[in-house]
Each structure stands twice: as structure tokens, then as C-alpha cells.
Amino acid sequence: MGKALMELGCGAGALGKCIARYCDSYLGVDCSRIALGIAKLVSPENCTYLHVNEHKELSKYFGTIDTVVSRFFWIHQNMEMARRALTFLRYFLKPQGRIYMDFFMLCQEKAVGHWKNTWITLSPQEPLAEATSATYEYTFEEITTLIEEFGFKIIHHQPHGETQRRYIVITR
Ligand SMILES: C[S@@+](CC[C@H](N)C(=O)[O-])C[C@H]1O[C@@H](n2cnc3c(N)ncnc32)[C@H](O)[C@@H]1O
């Protein structure tokens, strides 16, 4: 408790409605108005949902966020979109704030359950694919370069083959 959370790419509020009970406030941001509409219906009162273009409302949260969380978000961002997302998020984070990121890491030999799907992955240097479900696989060096470009440092890195992810935590 006592923390202000934000999720970029919150979708229909699957995470927000569960995690809101553990924080003071939760701000969910997404580019899908349909998803945001559903999120508002299913979430408790300390959740706020805003579209990425609601600039005036969003600006009230500048410098107020302790923790940015994301789920199934960074895996779908190529380098250009990841840069845009970090440019956006920088406005919201408190100086000591943290961003929790989920990058894709192909590791089929460790995959369990539905993670065993055959993934079609692209390089993050590729232009954004038309399919919004496209997945980009960053090398650790590419992640480090991206993070440092924005004045952040990595404070936690957990490669997790079972879920085909690199879980990364960054701060300034
Ligand atoms: C795979 S869904 C995950 C939704 C949610 N995080 C969850 O775990 O259920 C990805 C979400 O990110 C949103 N999204 C993707 N790129 C975005 C961007 N650049 N800015 C805002 N939202 C974005 C999509 O609209 C979608 O709702």
C-alpha cells in the first residue's frame, strides 16, 4: 500500500482489477477505447483509465507514479515504439520510480503449458508489423542500449524460459 501504480497497455483491466487492492491508486493507459471502456466497468474505485491521447487528464499524473507495471506489453513493441513508450512514461515517474518490463526471450526447451506455442518473432529494428500480435525479440544488449538512452539503469534482470520472457526492472 501507499504506492501509485501505472500500467501502460492496460487493455481491459485484467491486471488493474486484481492489483488495485495492493496500492493507493492505479492508472491504466491504453490506445484502445473499447478496452478502456471494459476496464472501467470491471475495476474498483481507486482505478483510473485514460486513453494515451487524453493529454490534459494525463498531465495531472506527471511526477506522481512510484511504479510502472506492464504485462504482455514490451513484447509487442519494436525499438521505435519502445522509445516512444519510454519518452511517454518518463513524464509520470517519480525520481526514484521503477518500471517493470516484460521482454520476449525465445527459449522453447524450457517453455511450459501454453508458452510452448510456436512464436514468430521479429527483430526490434524491423518496422512495426501490421499484426498487433507480432512479437519482437531483443538481445540483452539491445535492451541495455534502449534503457541507457533514456537515462535509466537496469536494477533487476530475470531471464525466465518457462514464460519466454526477460523480466527487467529499471530506475534512474
Ligand atoms: C496484449 S494486450 C495486454 C493487455 C493487458 N496488459 C493484460 O495483461 O491483459 C496489449 C495492450 O497494449 C495496448 N497497446 C499496445 N501498444 C500500445 C501503445 N503504444 N500505447 C498504448 N497502448 C498500447 C493494446 O491496445 C492492448 O490493449
XYZ file of N, CA and C and ligand atoms in Angstrom:
543
model
N 0.846 -1.206 0.000
C 0.000 0.000 0.000
C 0.880 1.254 0.000
N 0.252 2.393 -0.197
C 0.975 3.657 -0.174
C 1.661 3.984 -1.485
N 1.424 3.216 -2.505
C 2.111 3.430 -3.783
C 1.129 3.781 -4.892
N 1.616 4.612 -5.824
C 0.838 4.943 -7.021
C 1.368 4.108 -8.180
N 0.505 3.285 -8.736
C 0.875 2.395 -9.835
C 0.328 2.921 -11.159
N 1.029 2.577 -12.213
C 0.550 2.909 -13.560
C 0.836 1.714 -14.456
N -0.074 1.446 -15.389
C 0.170 0.386 -16.374
C -0.013 0.958 -17.766
N 0.995 0.830 -18.599
C 0.861 1.232 -20.000
C 0.517 -0.014 -20.810
N -0.550 0.085 -21.619
C -1.043 -1.092 -22.337
C -1.888 -1.932 -21.397
N -2.788 -1.253 -20.664
C -3.569 -1.926 -19.606
C -4.668 -2.819 -20.170
N -5.002 -2.648 -21.454
C -6.058 -3.455 -22.053
C -7.367 -3.302 -21.308
N -8.076 -4.420 -21.121
C -9.405 -4.401 -20.497
C -9.335 -4.465 -18.964
N -8.183 -4.178 -18.390
C -8.070 -4.060 -16.934
C -7.830 -5.368 -16.196
N -7.344 -6.382 -16.905
C -7.127 -7.691 -16.272
C -6.177 -7.592 -15.072
N -5.135 -6.790 -15.212
C -4.191 -6.632 -14.100
C -4.714 -5.607 -13.090
N -5.237 -4.492 -13.618
C -5.701 -3.412 -12.748
C -6.724 -3.866 -11.723
N -7.681 -4.652 -12.152
C -8.768 -5.028 -11.228
C -8.254 -5.932 -10.107
N -7.144 -6.625 -10.339
C -6.587 -7.505 -9.303
C -5.583 -6.778 -8.411
N -4.765 -5.920 -9.024
C -3.637 -5.339 -8.289
C -4.049 -4.087 -7.502
N -5.198 -3.505 -7.854
C -5.615 -2.226 -7.244
C -5.738 -2.312 -5.725
N -6.061 -3.494 -5.209
C -6.240 -3.634 -3.755
C -4.912 -3.525 -2.999
N -3.791 -3.628 -3.732
C -2.476 -3.592 -3.091
C -1.797 -2.224 -3.211
N -2.488 -1.236 -3.775
C -1.858 0.081 -3.934
C -2.880 1.178 -3.621
N -2.373 2.419 -3.468
C -3.284 3.543 -3.209
C -4.086 3.880 -4.456
N -3.361 3.933 -5.585
C -4.041 4.298 -6.831
C -3.408 3.549 -7.992
N -4.223 3.342 -8.999
C -3.769 2.633 -10.195
C -4.272 3.425 -11.395
N -3.339 3.767 -12.291
C -3.685 4.473 -13.527
C -3.413 3.546 -14.711
N -4.449 3.185 -15.447
C -4.292 2.331 -16.623
C -4.399 3.171 -17.885
N -3.441 2.995 -18.789
C -3.417 3.777 -20.031
C -3.341 2.818 -21.209
N -4.121 3.107 -22.235
C -4.123 2.232 -23.406
C -4.528 3.051 -24.634
N -4.269 2.472 -25.827
C -4.676 3.152 -27.063
C -5.992 2.600 -27.591
N -6.599 1.639 -26.886
C -7.878 1.064 -27.327
C -9.009 1.574 -26.441
N -9.909 2.337 -27.046
C -11.024 2.887 -26.258
C -11.990 1.789 -25.824
N -12.112 0.749 -26.643
C -13.009 -0.352 -26.274
C -12.470 -1.051 -25.021
N -11.180 -1.337 -25.038
C -10.568 -2.000 -23.885
C -10.721 -1.136 -22.628
N -10.506 0.168 -22.761
C -10.616 1.069 -21.604
C -12.048 1.092 -21.061
N -13.000 1.029 -21.981
C -14.410 1.016 -21.567
C -14.705 -0.199 -20.707
N -14.190 -1.346 -21.108
C -14.405 -2.576 -20.322
C -13.677 -2.471 -18.986
N -12.444 -1.969 -19.041
C -11.638 -1.860 -17.816
C -12.372 -1.044 -16.747
N -13.002 0.051 -17.162
C -13.720 0.916 -16.206
C -14.870 0.157 -15.548
N -15.487 -0.737 -16.300
C -16.639 -1.480 -15.759
C -16.242 -2.530 -14.727
N -15.032 -3.065 -14.849
C -14.665 -4.226 -14.019
C -13.717 -3.889 -12.858
N -13.332 -2.610 -12.731
C -12.284 -2.264 -11.765
C -12.804 -1.504 -10.554
N -12.102 -1.594 -9.412
C -12.508 -0.842 -8.227
C -12.283 0.668 -8.375
N -12.751 1.439 -7.366
C -12.798 2.904 -7.498
C -11.437 3.585 -7.526
N -10.412 2.940 -6.965
C -9.102 3.605 -6.983
C -8.365 3.418 -8.315
N -9.075 2.895 -9.316
C -8.510 2.750 -10.669
C -9.015 3.875 -11.571
N -8.090 4.462 -12.326
C -8.453 5.450 -13.340
C -7.952 4.915 -14.675
N -8.773 5.038 -15.697
C -8.356 4.568 -17.023
C -8.409 5.722 -18.010
N -7.298 5.944 -18.707
C -7.228 7.048 -19.670
C -6.636 6.578 -20.992
N -7.102 7.211 -22.047
C -6.546 6.959 -23.376
C -5.224 7.729 -23.510
N -4.300 7.192 -24.302
C -2.989 7.858 -24.476
C -3.112 9.288 -25.005
N -4.234 9.598 -25.645
C -4.393 10.952 -26.199
C -5.097 11.928 -25.262
N -5.483 11.476 -24.077
C -6.141 12.389 -23.123
C -5.079 13.186 -22.367
N -4.408 14.050 -23.104
C -3.210 14.723 -22.595
C -3.457 15.542 -21.326
N -4.574 16.279 -21.321
C -4.824 17.173 -20.180
C -5.023 16.359 -18.899
N -5.836 15.309 -18.988
C -6.085 14.453 -17.818
C -4.798 13.741 -17.397
N -4.055 13.257 -18.398
C -2.820 12.524 -18.097
C -1.797 13.419 -17.396
N -1.759 14.698 -17.789
C -0.730 15.600 -17.241
C -0.874 15.783 -15.728
N -2.061 15.514 -15.184
C -2.268 15.629 -13.728
C -1.454 14.572 -12.976
N -1.043 13.541 -13.686
C -0.305 12.443 -13.051
C 1.207 12.560 -13.246
N 1.652 13.624 -13.908
C 3.094 13.776 -14.141
C 3.829 13.831 -12.795
N 4.875 13.061 -12.687
C 5.726 13.075 -11.478
C 5.105 12.427 -10.266
N 4.021 11.662 -10.436
C 3.316 11.100 -9.266
C 3.421 9.577 -9.154
N 4.005 8.919 -10.131
C 3.937 7.454 -10.185
C 5.185 6.805 -9.558
N 4.932 5.891 -8.617
C 6.036 5.142 -7.985
C 6.499 3.989 -8.872
N 5.517 3.298 -9.457
C 5.827 2.047 -10.158
C 4.999 1.925 -11.431
N 5.689 1.686 -12.528
C 5.000 1.357 -13.781
C 5.098 -0.152 -13.972
N 3.956 -0.782 -14.164
C 3.950 -2.224 -14.424
C 3.446 -2.451 -15.851
N 3.758 -3.603 -16.371
C 3.242 -3.928 -17.707
C 3.158 -5.434 -17.843
N 2.225 -5.883 -18.631
C 2.013 -7.307 -18.839
C 1.666 -7.496 -20.304
N 2.405 -8.359 -20.996
C 2.203 -8.554 -22.440
C 2.288 -7.215 -23.177
N 3.181 -6.337 -22.764
C 3.283 -5.033 -23.425
C 4.589 -4.876 -24.198
N 5.734 -4.943 -23.496
C 7.013 -4.667 -24.164
C 7.316 -5.718 -25.227
N 6.753 -6.926 -25.060
C 6.992 -7.980 -26.059
C 6.467 -7.579 -27.440
N 5.487 -6.645 -27.468
C 4.875 -6.259 -28.743
C 5.408 -4.924 -29.286
N 6.449 -4.392 -28.672
C 6.951 -3.078 -29.101
C 8.272 -3.242 -29.853
N 8.325 -2.723 -31.071
C 9.635 -2.678 -31.732
C 10.428 -1.517 -31.118
N 11.652 -1.328 -31.584
C 12.535 -0.329 -30.958
C 11.927 1.073 -31.020
N 11.353 1.397 -32.174
C 10.782 2.742 -32.341
C 9.630 2.971 -31.352
N 8.763 1.970 -31.204
C 7.622 2.115 -30.294
C 8.065 2.062 -28.828
N 9.086 1.266 -28.546
C 9.604 1.204 -27.169
C 10.183 2.563 -26.772
N 10.856 3.215 -27.722
C 11.392 4.566 -27.452
C 10.255 5.528 -27.154
N 9.192 5.432 -27.947
C 8.043 6.327 -27.718
C 7.420 6.065 -26.350
N 7.328 4.785 -25.994
C 6.713 4.436 -24.704
C 7.565 4.980 -23.544
N 8.883 4.878 -23.654
C 9.738 5.382 -22.569
C 9.708 6.909 -22.511
N 9.633 7.536 -23.674
C 9.520 9.002 -23.718
C 8.258 9.428 -22.966
N 7.178 8.718 -23.193
C 5.877 8.988 -22.561
C 5.961 8.743 -21.055
N 6.505 7.581 -20.671
C 6.499 7.181 -19.261
C 7.390 8.072 -18.391
N 8.446 8.624 -18.976
C 9.370 9.458 -18.191
C 8.663 10.612 -17.484
N 7.616 11.139 -18.120
C 6.895 12.274 -17.513
C 6.207 11.888 -16.203
N 5.806 10.640 -16.081
C 4.948 10.217 -14.970
C 5.714 9.757 -13.738
N 6.918 9.258 -13.973
C 7.655 8.581 -12.906
C 8.270 9.562 -11.902
N 8.147 9.230 -10.604
C 8.870 9.977 -9.574
C 10.375 9.729 -9.766
N 11.252 10.575 -9.209
C 12.695 10.397 -9.444
C 13.210 8.994 -9.103
N 12.692 8.387 -8.028
C 13.165 7.046 -7.649
C 12.259 5.935 -8.177
N 11.333 6.311 -9.047
C 10.336 5.350 -9.530
C 10.952 4.218 -10.339
N 10.181 3.149 -10.471
C 10.652 1.958 -11.188
C 9.696 1.582 -12.311
N 10.265 1.013 -13.349
C 9.445 0.467 -14.438
C 9.735 -1.027 -14.552
N 8.685 -1.824 -14.483
C 8.791 -3.287 -14.618
C 8.432 -3.657 -16.060
N 9.362 -4.314 -16.742
C 9.192 -4.571 -18.180
C 9.230 -6.066 -18.490
N 8.465 -6.446 -19.516
C 8.432 -7.856 -19.930
C 8.859 -7.988 -21.394
N 10.111 -8.323 -21.607
C 10.609 -8.508 -22.972
C 10.523 -9.980 -23.358
N 10.382 -10.224 -24.655
C 10.293 -11.593 -25.136
C 11.680 -12.230 -25.219
N 11.768 -13.508 -24.847
C 13.039 -14.254 -24.965
C 12.703 -15.676 -25.393
N 13.077 -16.021 -26.596
C 12.754 -17.354 -27.107
C 13.597 -18.407 -26.392
N 12.919 -19.390 -25.796
C 13.614 -20.458 -25.059
C 12.677 -21.668 -25.043
N 12.434 -22.231 -26.231
C 11.415 -23.277 -26.353
C 11.691 -24.502 -25.487
N 12.965 -24.809 -25.257
C 13.272 -26.029 -24.492
C 12.791 -25.948 -23.042
N 12.596 -24.719 -22.521
C 12.124 -24.585 -21.137
C 10.640 -24.253 -21.056
N 10.022 -23.957 -22.203
C 8.639 -23.477 -22.192
C 7.699 -24.523 -21.583
N 6.711 -24.021 -20.828
C 5.713 -24.923 -20.234
C 4.318 -24.488 -20.678
N 3.368 -25.459 -20.689
C 1.963 -25.158 -20.987
C 1.783 -24.410 -22.296
N 0.950 -23.362 -22.248
C 0.634 -22.662 -23.497
C 1.800 -21.828 -24.010
N 2.851 -21.680 -23.213
C 4.029 -20.934 -23.662
C 4.808 -21.713 -24.720
N 4.402 -23.002 -24.914
C 5.097 -23.830 -25.892
C 4.721 -23.499 -27.334
N 3.788 -22.570 -27.509
C 3.371 -22.193 -28.867
C 4.576 -21.851 -29.723
N 4.401 -21.996 -30.998
C 5.472 -21.573 -31.905
C 5.358 -20.064 -32.075
N 6.359 -19.356 -31.630
C 6.331 -17.905 -31.695
C 6.985 -17.428 -32.989
N 6.381 -16.467 -33.626
C 7.048 -15.834 -34.768
C 7.560 -14.495 -34.262
N 8.866 -14.394 -34.212
C 9.421 -13.173 -33.627
C 10.172 -12.368 -34.684
N 10.174 -11.071 -34.470
C 10.857 -10.151 -35.370
C 11.979 -9.462 -34.606
N 12.902 -8.888 -35.345
C 13.926 -8.062 -34.714
C 13.287 -6.731 -34.332
N 13.664 -6.156 -33.181
C 13.104 -4.849 -32.802
C 13.513 -3.725 -33.750
N 14.495 -3.992 -34.599
C 14.918 -2.978 -35.583
C 13.954 -2.944 -36.777
N 13.111 -3.975 -36.912
C 12.142 -4.046 -38.017
C 11.079 -2.968 -37.832
N 10.475 -2.507 -38.948
C 9.332 -1.594 -38.801
C 8.183 -2.313 -38.095
N 7.282 -1.543 -37.507
C 6.152 -2.134 -36.783
C 5.321 -2.988 -37.737
N 5.060 -4.240 -37.345
C 4.298 -5.154 -38.199
C 2.818 -4.764 -38.197
N 2.121 -5.116 -39.258
C 0.689 -4.825 -39.304
C -0.073 -5.597 -38.235
N 0.346 -6.844 -37.999
C -0.315 -7.665 -36.973
C 0.083 -7.137 -35.597
N -0.937 -6.713 -34.806
C -0.616 -6.135 -33.487
C -0.076 -7.196 -32.530
N -0.298 -8.498 -32.885
C 0.198 -9.568 -32.020
C 1.662 -9.919 -32.307
N 2.288 -9.224 -33.263
C 3.691 -9.512 -33.586
C 4.555 -9.337 -32.337
N 5.546 -10.216 -32.211
C 6.411 -10.210 -31.023
C 7.841 -9.899 -31.450
N 8.503 -9.036 -30.688
C 9.872 -8.624 -31.013
C 10.827 -9.198 -29.975
N 11.902 -9.785 -30.466
C 12.869 -10.356 -29.528
C 14.117 -9.472 -29.475
N 14.335 -8.860 -28.319
C 15.503 -8.005 -28.102
C 16.646 -8.849 -27.550
N 17.866 -8.536 -27.961
C 19.011 -9.103 -27.248
C 19.160 -8.298 -25.956
N 19.907 -8.858 -25.007
C 20.110 -8.113 -23.758
C 20.843 -6.797 -24.045
N 21.743 -6.831 -25.023
C 22.495 -5.610 -25.392
C 21.546 -4.547 -25.954
N 20.580 -4.976 -26.747
C 19.615 -4.005 -27.301
C 18.764 -3.387 -26.184
N 18.413 -4.205 -25.205
C 17.624 -3.677 -24.068
C 18.465 -2.658 -23.300
N 19.713 -3.011 -23.028
C 20.597 -2.118 -22.271
C 20.775 -0.783 -23.003
N 20.981 -0.852 -24.310
C 21.166 0.374 -25.106
C 19.915 1.249 -25.024
N 18.751 0.620 -25.159
C 17.477 1.347 -25.096
C 17.304 2.040 -23.743
N 17.536 1.272 -22.691
C 17.325 1.769 -21.324
C 18.272 2.943 -21.024
N 19.536 2.776 -21.397
C 20.541 3.800 -21.077
C 20.326 5.074 -21.884
N 19.776 4.919 -23.082
C 19.474 6.089 -23.917
C 18.539 7.052 -23.183
N 17.719 6.517 -22.287
C 16.732 7.334 -21.572
C 17.174 7.656 -20.140
N 18.448 7.411 -19.857
C 18.989 7.756 -18.540
C 18.562 6.807 -17.433
N 18.087 5.607 -17.800
C 17.716 4.607 -16.795
C 18.835 3.588 -16.653
N 18.792 2.836 -15.561
C 19.697 1.690 -15.403
C 18.881 0.458 -15.012
N 19.416 -0.706 -15.384
C 18.730 -1.956 -15.047
C 19.106 -2.342 -13.621
N 18.093 -2.562 -12.750
C 18.401 -2.979 -11.373
C 18.000 -4.437 -11.137
N 17.301 -5.023 -12.090
C 16.949 -6.446 -11.959
C 16.746 -7.016 -13.354
N 17.289 -8.210 -13.555
C 17.124 -8.886 -14.851
C 16.910 -10.362 -14.580
N 15.721 -10.857 -14.912
C 15.433 -12.278 -14.695
C 15.012 -12.948 -16.000
N 15.958 -13.674 -16.641
C 15.528 -14.471 -17.792
C 14.666 -15.612 -17.274
N 13.511 -15.858 -17.920
C 12.573 -16.858 -17.418
C 12.070 -17.689 -18.597
N 12.778 -18.782 -18.866
C 12.482 -19.609 -20.033
C 11.077 -20.160 -20.037
N 10.547 -20.488 -18.858
C 9.212 -21.099 -18.772
C 8.142 -20.218 -19.419
N 8.265 -18.895 -19.256
C 7.270 -17.974 -19.845
C 7.838 -17.228 -21.056
N 9.030 -17.618 -21.505
C 9.639 -17.000 -22.698
C 9.851 -15.488 -22.502
N 10.324 -15.127 -21.335
C 10.460 -13.697 -21.023
C 11.813 -13.359 -20.393
N 12.181 -12.093 -20.581
C 13.186 -11.460 -19.726
C 12.419 -10.424 -18.918
N 12.378 -10.575 -17.620
C 11.725 -9.584 -16.766
C 12.793 -8.594 -16.302
N 12.560 -7.327 -16.616
C 13.570 -6.288 -16.377
C 12.955 -5.196 -15.504
N 13.716 -4.727 -14.505
C 13.272 -3.591 -13.697
C 14.298 -2.478 -13.885
N 13.782 -1.264 -14.163
C 14.693 -0.139 -14.384
C 14.325 1.039 -13.481
N 15.341 1.872 -13.208
C 15.127 3.117 -12.463
C 16.154 4.133 -12.961
N 16.061 5.363 -12.449
C 17.010 6.380 -12.935
C 18.358 6.236 -12.254
C -1.538 -7.985 -25.216
S -2.542 -6.680 -24.628
C -2.240 -6.792 -22.865
C -3.300 -6.114 -22.044
C -3.097 -6.159 -20.540
N -1.809 -5.626 -20.156
C -3.303 -7.544 -19.983
O -2.350 -8.101 -19.440
O -4.402 -8.066 -20.088
C -1.576 -5.248 -25.084
C -2.324 -3.947 -24.862
O -1.424 -2.879 -25.112
C -2.075 -1.880 -25.867
N -1.006 -1.155 -26.570
C -0.112 -1.654 -27.444
N 0.753 -0.710 -27.837
C 0.396 0.414 -27.182
C 0.922 1.733 -27.133
N 1.989 2.079 -27.845
N 0.317 2.639 -26.331
C -0.765 2.291 -25.592
N -1.293 1.059 -25.584
C -0.730 0.136 -26.362
C -3.079 -2.609 -26.734
O -4.167 -1.802 -27.103
C -3.514 -3.754 -25.794
O -4.636 -3.403 -25.027
